[in-house]
PDB file of C-alpha atoms in Angstrom:
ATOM      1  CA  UNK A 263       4.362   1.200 -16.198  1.00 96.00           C
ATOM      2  CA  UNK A 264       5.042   5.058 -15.347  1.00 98.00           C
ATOM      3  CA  UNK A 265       2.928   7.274 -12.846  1.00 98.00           C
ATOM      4  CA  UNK A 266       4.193  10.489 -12.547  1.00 97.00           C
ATOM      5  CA  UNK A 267       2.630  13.238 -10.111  1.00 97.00           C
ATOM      6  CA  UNK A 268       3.031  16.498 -11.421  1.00 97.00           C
ATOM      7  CA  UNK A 269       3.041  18.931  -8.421  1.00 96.00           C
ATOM      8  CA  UNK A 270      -0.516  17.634  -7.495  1.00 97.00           C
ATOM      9  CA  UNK A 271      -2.324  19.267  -3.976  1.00 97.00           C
ATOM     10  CA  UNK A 272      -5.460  18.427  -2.815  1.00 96.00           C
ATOM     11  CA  UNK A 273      -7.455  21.160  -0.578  1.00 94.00           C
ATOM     12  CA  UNK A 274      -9.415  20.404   2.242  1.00 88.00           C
ATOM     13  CA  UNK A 275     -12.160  22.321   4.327  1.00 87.00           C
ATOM     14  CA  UNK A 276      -9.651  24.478   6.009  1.00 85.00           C
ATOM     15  CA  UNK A 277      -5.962  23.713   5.311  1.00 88.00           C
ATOM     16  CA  UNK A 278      -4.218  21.578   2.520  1.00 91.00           C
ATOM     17  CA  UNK A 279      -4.738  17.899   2.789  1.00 93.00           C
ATOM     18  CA  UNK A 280      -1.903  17.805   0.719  1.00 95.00           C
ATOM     19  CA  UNK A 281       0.596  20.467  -0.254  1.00 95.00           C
ATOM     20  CA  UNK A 282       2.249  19.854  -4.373  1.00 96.00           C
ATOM     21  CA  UNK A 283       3.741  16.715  -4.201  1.00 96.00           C
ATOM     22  CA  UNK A 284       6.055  15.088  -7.836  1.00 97.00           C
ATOM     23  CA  UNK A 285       7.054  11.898  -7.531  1.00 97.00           C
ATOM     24  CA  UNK A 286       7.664   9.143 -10.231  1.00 97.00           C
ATOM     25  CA  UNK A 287       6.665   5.586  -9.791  1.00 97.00           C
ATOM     26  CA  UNK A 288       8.026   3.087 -12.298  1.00 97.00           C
ATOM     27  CA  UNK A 289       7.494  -1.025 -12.849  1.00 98.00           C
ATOM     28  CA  UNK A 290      10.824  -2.538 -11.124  1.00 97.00           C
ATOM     29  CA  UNK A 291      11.248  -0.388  -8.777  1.00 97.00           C
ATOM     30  CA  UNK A 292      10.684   1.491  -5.085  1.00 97.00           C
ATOM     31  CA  UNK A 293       9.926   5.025  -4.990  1.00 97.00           C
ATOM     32  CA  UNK A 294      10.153   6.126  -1.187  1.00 96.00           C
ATOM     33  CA  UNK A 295       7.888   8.704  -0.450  1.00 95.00           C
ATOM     34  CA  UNK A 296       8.326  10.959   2.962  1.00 93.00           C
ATOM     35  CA  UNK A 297       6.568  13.057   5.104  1.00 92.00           C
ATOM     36  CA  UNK A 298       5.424  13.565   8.622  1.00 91.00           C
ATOM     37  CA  UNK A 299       1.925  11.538   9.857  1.00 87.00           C
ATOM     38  CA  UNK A 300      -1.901  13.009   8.691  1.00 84.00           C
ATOM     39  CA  UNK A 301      -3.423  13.369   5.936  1.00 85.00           C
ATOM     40  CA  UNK A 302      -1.197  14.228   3.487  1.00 92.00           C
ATOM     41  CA  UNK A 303      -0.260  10.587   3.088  1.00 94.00           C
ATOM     42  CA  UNK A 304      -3.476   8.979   2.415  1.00 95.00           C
ATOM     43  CA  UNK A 305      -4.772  12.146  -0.172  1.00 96.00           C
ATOM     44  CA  UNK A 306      -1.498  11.363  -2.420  1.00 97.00           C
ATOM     45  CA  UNK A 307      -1.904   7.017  -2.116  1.00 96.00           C
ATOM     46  CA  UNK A 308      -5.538   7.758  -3.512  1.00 97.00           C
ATOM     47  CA  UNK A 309      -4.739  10.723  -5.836  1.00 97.00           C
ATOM     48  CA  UNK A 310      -1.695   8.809  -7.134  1.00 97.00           C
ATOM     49  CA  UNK A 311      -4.107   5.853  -7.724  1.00 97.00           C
ATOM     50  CA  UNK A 312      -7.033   7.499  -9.344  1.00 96.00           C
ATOM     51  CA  UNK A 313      -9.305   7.355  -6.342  1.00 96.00           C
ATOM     52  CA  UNK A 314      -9.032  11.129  -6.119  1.00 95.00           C
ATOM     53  CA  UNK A 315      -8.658  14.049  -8.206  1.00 95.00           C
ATOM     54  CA  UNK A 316      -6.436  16.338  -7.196  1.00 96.00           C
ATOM     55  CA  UNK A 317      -7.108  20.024  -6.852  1.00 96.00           C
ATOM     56  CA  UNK A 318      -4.411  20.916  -8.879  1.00 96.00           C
ATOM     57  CA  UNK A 319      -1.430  19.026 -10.661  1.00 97.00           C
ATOM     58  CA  UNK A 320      -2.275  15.909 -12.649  1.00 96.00           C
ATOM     59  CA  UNK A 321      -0.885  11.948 -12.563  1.00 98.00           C
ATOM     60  CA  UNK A 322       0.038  10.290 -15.658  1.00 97.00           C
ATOM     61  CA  UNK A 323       0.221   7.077 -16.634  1.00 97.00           C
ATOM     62  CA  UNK A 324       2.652   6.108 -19.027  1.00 97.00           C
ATOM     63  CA  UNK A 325       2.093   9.999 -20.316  1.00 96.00           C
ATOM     64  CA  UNK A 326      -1.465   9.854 -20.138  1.00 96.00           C
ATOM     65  CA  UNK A 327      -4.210  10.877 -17.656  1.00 94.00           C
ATOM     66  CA  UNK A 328      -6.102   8.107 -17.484  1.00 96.00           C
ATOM     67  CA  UNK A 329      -7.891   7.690 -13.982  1.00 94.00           C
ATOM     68  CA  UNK A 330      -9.729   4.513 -15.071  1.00 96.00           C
ATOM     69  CA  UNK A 331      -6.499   2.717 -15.940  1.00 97.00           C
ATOM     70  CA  UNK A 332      -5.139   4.142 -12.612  1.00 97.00           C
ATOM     71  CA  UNK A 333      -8.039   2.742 -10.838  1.00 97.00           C
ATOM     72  CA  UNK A 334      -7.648  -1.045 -12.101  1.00 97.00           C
ATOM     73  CA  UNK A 335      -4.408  -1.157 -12.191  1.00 98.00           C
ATOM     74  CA  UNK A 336      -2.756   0.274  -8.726  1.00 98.00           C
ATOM     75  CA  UNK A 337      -3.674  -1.424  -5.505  1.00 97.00           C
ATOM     76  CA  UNK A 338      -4.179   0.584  -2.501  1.00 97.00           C
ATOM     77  CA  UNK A 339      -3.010  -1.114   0.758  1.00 96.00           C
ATOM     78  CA  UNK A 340      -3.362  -1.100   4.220  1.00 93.00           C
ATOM     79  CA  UNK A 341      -4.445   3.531   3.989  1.00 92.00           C
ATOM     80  CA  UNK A 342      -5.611   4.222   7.162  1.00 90.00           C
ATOM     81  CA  UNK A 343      -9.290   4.729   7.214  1.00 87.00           C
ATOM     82  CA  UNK A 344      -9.686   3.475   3.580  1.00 90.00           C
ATOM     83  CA  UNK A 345      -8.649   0.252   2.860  1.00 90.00           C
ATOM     84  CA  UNK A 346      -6.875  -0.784   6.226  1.00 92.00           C
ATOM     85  CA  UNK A 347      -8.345  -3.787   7.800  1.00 92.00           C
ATOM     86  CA  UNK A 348     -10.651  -3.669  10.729  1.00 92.00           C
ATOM     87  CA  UNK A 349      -8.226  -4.220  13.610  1.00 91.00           C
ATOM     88  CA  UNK A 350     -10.821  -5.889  15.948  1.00 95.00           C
ATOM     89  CA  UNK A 351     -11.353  -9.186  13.390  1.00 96.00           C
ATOM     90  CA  UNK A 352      -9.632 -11.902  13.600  1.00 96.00           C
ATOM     91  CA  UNK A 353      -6.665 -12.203  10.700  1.00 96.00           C
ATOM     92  CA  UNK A 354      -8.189 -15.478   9.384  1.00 96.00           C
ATOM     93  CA  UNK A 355     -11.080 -12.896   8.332  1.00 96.00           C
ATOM     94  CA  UNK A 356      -9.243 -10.394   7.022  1.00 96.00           C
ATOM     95  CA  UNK A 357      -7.020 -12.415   4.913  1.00 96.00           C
ATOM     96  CA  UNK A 358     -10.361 -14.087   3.627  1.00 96.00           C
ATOM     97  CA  UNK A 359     -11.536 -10.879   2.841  1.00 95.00           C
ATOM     98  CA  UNK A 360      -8.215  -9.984   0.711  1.00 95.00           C
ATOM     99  CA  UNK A 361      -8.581 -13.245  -1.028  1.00 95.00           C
ATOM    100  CA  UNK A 362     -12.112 -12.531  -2.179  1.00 95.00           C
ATOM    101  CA  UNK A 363     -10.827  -9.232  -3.416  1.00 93.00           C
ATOM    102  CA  UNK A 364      -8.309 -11.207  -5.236  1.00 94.00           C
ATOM    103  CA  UNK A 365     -10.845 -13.229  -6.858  1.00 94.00           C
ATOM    104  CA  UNK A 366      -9.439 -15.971  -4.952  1.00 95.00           C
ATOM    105  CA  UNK A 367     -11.085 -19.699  -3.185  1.00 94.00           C
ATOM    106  CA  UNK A 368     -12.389 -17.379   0.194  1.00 94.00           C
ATOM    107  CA  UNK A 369     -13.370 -20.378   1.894  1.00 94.00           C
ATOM    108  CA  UNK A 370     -11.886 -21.180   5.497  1.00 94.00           C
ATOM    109  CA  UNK A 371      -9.624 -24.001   4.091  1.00 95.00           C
ATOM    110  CA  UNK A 372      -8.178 -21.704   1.513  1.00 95.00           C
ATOM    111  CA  UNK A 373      -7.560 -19.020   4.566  1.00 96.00           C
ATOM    112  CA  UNK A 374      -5.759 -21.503   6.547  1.00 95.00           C
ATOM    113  CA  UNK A 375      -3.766 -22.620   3.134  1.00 95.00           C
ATOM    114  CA  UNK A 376      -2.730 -18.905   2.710  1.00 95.00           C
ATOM    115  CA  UNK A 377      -1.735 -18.846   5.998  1.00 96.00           C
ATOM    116  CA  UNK A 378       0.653 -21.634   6.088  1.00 95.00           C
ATOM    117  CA  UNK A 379       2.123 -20.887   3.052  1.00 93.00           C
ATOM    118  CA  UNK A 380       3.366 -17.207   5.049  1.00 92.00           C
ATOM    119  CA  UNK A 381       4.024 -19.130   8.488  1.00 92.00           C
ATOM    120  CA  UNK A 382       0.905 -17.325  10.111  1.00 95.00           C
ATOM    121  CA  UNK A 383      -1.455 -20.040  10.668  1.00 93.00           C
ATOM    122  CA  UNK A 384      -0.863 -20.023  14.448  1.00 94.00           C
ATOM    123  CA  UNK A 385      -1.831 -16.154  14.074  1.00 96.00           C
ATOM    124  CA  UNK A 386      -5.317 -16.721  12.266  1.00 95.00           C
ATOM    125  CA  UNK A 387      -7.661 -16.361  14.946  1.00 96.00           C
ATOM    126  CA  UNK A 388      -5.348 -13.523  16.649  1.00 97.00           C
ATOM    127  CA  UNK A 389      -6.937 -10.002  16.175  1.00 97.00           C
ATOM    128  CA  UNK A 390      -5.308  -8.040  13.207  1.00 96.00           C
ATOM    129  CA  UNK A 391      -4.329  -5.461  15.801  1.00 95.00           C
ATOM    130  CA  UNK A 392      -2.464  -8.158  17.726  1.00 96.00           C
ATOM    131  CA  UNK A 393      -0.710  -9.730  14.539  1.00 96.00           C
ATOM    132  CA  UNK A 394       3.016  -9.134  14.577  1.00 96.00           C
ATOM    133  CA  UNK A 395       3.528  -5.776  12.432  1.00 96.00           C
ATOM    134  CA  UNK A 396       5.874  -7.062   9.784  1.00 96.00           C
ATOM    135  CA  UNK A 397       3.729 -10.464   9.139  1.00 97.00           C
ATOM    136  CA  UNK A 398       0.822  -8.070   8.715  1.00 96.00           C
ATOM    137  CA  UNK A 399       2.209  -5.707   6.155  1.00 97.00           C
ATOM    138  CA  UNK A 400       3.926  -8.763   4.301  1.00 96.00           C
ATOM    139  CA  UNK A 401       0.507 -10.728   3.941  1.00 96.00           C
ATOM    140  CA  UNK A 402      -1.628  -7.191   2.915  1.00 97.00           C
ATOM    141  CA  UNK A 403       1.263  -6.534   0.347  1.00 97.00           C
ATOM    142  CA  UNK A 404       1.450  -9.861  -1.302  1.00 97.00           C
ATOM    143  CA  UNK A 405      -2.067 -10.718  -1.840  1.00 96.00           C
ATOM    144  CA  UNK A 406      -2.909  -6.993  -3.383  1.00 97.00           C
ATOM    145  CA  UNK A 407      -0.317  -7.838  -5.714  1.00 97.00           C
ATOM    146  CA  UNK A 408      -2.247 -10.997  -6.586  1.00 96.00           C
ATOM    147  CA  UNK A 409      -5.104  -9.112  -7.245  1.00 96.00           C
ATOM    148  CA  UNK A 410      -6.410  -9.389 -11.359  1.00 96.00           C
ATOM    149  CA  UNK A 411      -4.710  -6.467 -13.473  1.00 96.00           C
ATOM    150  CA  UNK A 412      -2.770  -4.971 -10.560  1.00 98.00           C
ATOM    151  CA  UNK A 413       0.974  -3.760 -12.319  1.00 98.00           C
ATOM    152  CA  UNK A 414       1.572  -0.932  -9.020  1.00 98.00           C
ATOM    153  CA  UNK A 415       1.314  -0.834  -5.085  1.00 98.00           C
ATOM    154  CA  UNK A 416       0.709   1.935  -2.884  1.00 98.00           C
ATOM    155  CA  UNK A 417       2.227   0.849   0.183  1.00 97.00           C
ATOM    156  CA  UNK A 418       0.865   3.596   3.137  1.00 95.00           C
ATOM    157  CA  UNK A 419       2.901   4.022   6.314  1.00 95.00           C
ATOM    158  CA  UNK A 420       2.854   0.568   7.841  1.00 96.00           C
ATOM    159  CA  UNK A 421       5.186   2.138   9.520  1.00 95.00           C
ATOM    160  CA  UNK A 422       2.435   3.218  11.739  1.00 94.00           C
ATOM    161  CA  UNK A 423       1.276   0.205  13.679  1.00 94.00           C
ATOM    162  CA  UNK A 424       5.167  -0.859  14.387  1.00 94.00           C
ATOM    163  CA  UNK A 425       6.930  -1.796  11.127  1.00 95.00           C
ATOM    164  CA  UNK A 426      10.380  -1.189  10.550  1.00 94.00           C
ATOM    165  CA  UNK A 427      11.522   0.966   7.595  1.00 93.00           C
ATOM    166  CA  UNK A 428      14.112  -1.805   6.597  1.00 93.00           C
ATOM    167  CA  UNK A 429      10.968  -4.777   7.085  1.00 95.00           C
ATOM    168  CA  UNK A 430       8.989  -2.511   4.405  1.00 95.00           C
ATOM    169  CA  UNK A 431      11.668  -1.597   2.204  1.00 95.00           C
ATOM    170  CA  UNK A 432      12.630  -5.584   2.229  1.00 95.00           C
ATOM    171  CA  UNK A 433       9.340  -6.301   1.141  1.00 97.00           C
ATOM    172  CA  UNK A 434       8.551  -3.450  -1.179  1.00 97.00           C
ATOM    173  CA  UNK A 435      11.720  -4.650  -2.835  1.00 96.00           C
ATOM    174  CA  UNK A 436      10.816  -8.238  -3.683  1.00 97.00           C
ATOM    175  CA  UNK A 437       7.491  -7.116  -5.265  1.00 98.00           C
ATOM    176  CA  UNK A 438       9.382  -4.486  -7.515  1.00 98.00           C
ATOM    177  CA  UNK A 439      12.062  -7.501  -8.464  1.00 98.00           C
ATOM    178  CA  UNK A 440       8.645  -8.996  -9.407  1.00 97.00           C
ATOM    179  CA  UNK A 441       8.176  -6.500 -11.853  1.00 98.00           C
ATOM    180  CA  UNK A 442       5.557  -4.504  -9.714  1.00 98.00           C
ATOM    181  CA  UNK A 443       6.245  -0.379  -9.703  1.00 98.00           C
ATOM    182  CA  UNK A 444       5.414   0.173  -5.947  1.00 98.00           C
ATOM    183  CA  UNK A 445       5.078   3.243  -3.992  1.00 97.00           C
ATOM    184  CA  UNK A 446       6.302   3.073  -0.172  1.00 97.00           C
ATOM    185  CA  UNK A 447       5.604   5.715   1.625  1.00 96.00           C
ATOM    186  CA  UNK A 448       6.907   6.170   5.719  1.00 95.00           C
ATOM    187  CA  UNK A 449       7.200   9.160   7.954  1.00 91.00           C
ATOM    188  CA  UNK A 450       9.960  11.334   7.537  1.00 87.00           C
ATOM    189  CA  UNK A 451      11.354   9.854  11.075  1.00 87.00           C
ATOM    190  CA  UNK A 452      10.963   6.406  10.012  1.00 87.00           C
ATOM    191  CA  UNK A 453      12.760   6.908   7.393  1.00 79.00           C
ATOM    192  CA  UNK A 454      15.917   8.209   9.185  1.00 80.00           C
ATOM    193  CA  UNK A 455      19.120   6.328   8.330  1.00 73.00           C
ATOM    194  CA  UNK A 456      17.907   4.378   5.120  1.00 79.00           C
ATOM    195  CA  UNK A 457      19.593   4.565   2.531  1.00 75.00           C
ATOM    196  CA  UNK A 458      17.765   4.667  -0.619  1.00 79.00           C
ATOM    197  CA  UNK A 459      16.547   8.004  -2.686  1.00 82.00           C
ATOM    198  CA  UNK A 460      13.268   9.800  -1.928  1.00 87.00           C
ATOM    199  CA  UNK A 461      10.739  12.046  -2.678  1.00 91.00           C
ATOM    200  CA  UNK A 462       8.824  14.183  -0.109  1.00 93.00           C
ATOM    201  CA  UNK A 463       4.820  15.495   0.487  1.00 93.00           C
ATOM    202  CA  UNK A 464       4.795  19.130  -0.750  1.00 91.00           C
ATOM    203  CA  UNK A 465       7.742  19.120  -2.632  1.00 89.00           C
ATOM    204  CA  UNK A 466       7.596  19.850  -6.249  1.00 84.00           C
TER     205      UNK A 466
END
């Protein structure tokens, strides 16, 4: 799988939510995206995964514009304000909720199973807000892979609530070697000091 942004930009009321961004996101691999906090990251993780259309520029998939294939195939996780958890339930609730959305057993045995199997169980009645940052970004990352049809990630800033840009990379990296094409985006000062290739909001 391919998804190439093509210098898109998406306007807002009064200033660019996002200024032309190209990036290409490929099965097998990371692609690092940069730029400082707002909005600009959460216009291109939905743009990028056909949950918005862009005010100029176009994504492809594997050459072709095809929002709908976009749509079922590339999981949005953790975008602030979109697909985040709520932060005052308890992570037993949230991870049942990711299950369902997985089309997988949602019942509280099954929670606690899922939990185990990631060492968390001791967490499960902890609020997500509480949860340590890295556990929480692992669990949201792995179980929106599981999700039917999903081939790419869009991985938004956990660097925002505390994770560390070599915890995300880590983990970005094992779904890619899993044949997932995943998208990690971080802030530009998160990012600092890594050393892997990038592409930045409003470049083109």
């Amino acid at each position: 799988m391919r998804i190439e942004s093509l210098a898109v930009a998406v306007d807002g009321p009064h200033s660019p939510l996002l200024r032309p961004t190209s990036a290409t996101i490929e099965s097998g691999a990371v692609t690092i995206i940069d730029g400082p906090p707002g909005t600009g990251h959460t216009a291109f993780s939905l743009v990028v995964a056909g949950r918005m259309v862009p005010s100029s520029g176009q994504v492809l998939v594997d050459g072709e514009a095809d929002g709908q294939r976009l749509r079922r195939e590339v999981a949005v996780v953790d975008v602030p304000a979109v697909s985040e958890p709520d932060e005052v339930v308890s992570l037993s609730t949230a991870i049942g909720e990711e299950l369902a959305m997985a089309r997988l057993p949602a019942r509280p045995r099954h929670v606690r199973e899922t939990l185990s199997q990631y060492g968390a169980e001791d967490w499960r009645r902890t609020r997500v807000e509480d949860v340590p940052a890295a556990l929480r970004f692992q669990l949201l990352a792995y179980l929106a892979a599981q999700r039917p049809g999903v081939r790419a990630l869009v991985l938004c800033c956990p660097d925002r609530y505390g994770v560390q840009a070599d915890e995300a990379l880590g983990v970005a990296r094992e779904l890619a070697d899993s044949g997932y094409a995943v998208c990690l985006q971080l802030t530009t000062t998160t990012l600092q000091g890594v050393d892997h290739s990038h592409a930045t909001l409003g470049r083109s």
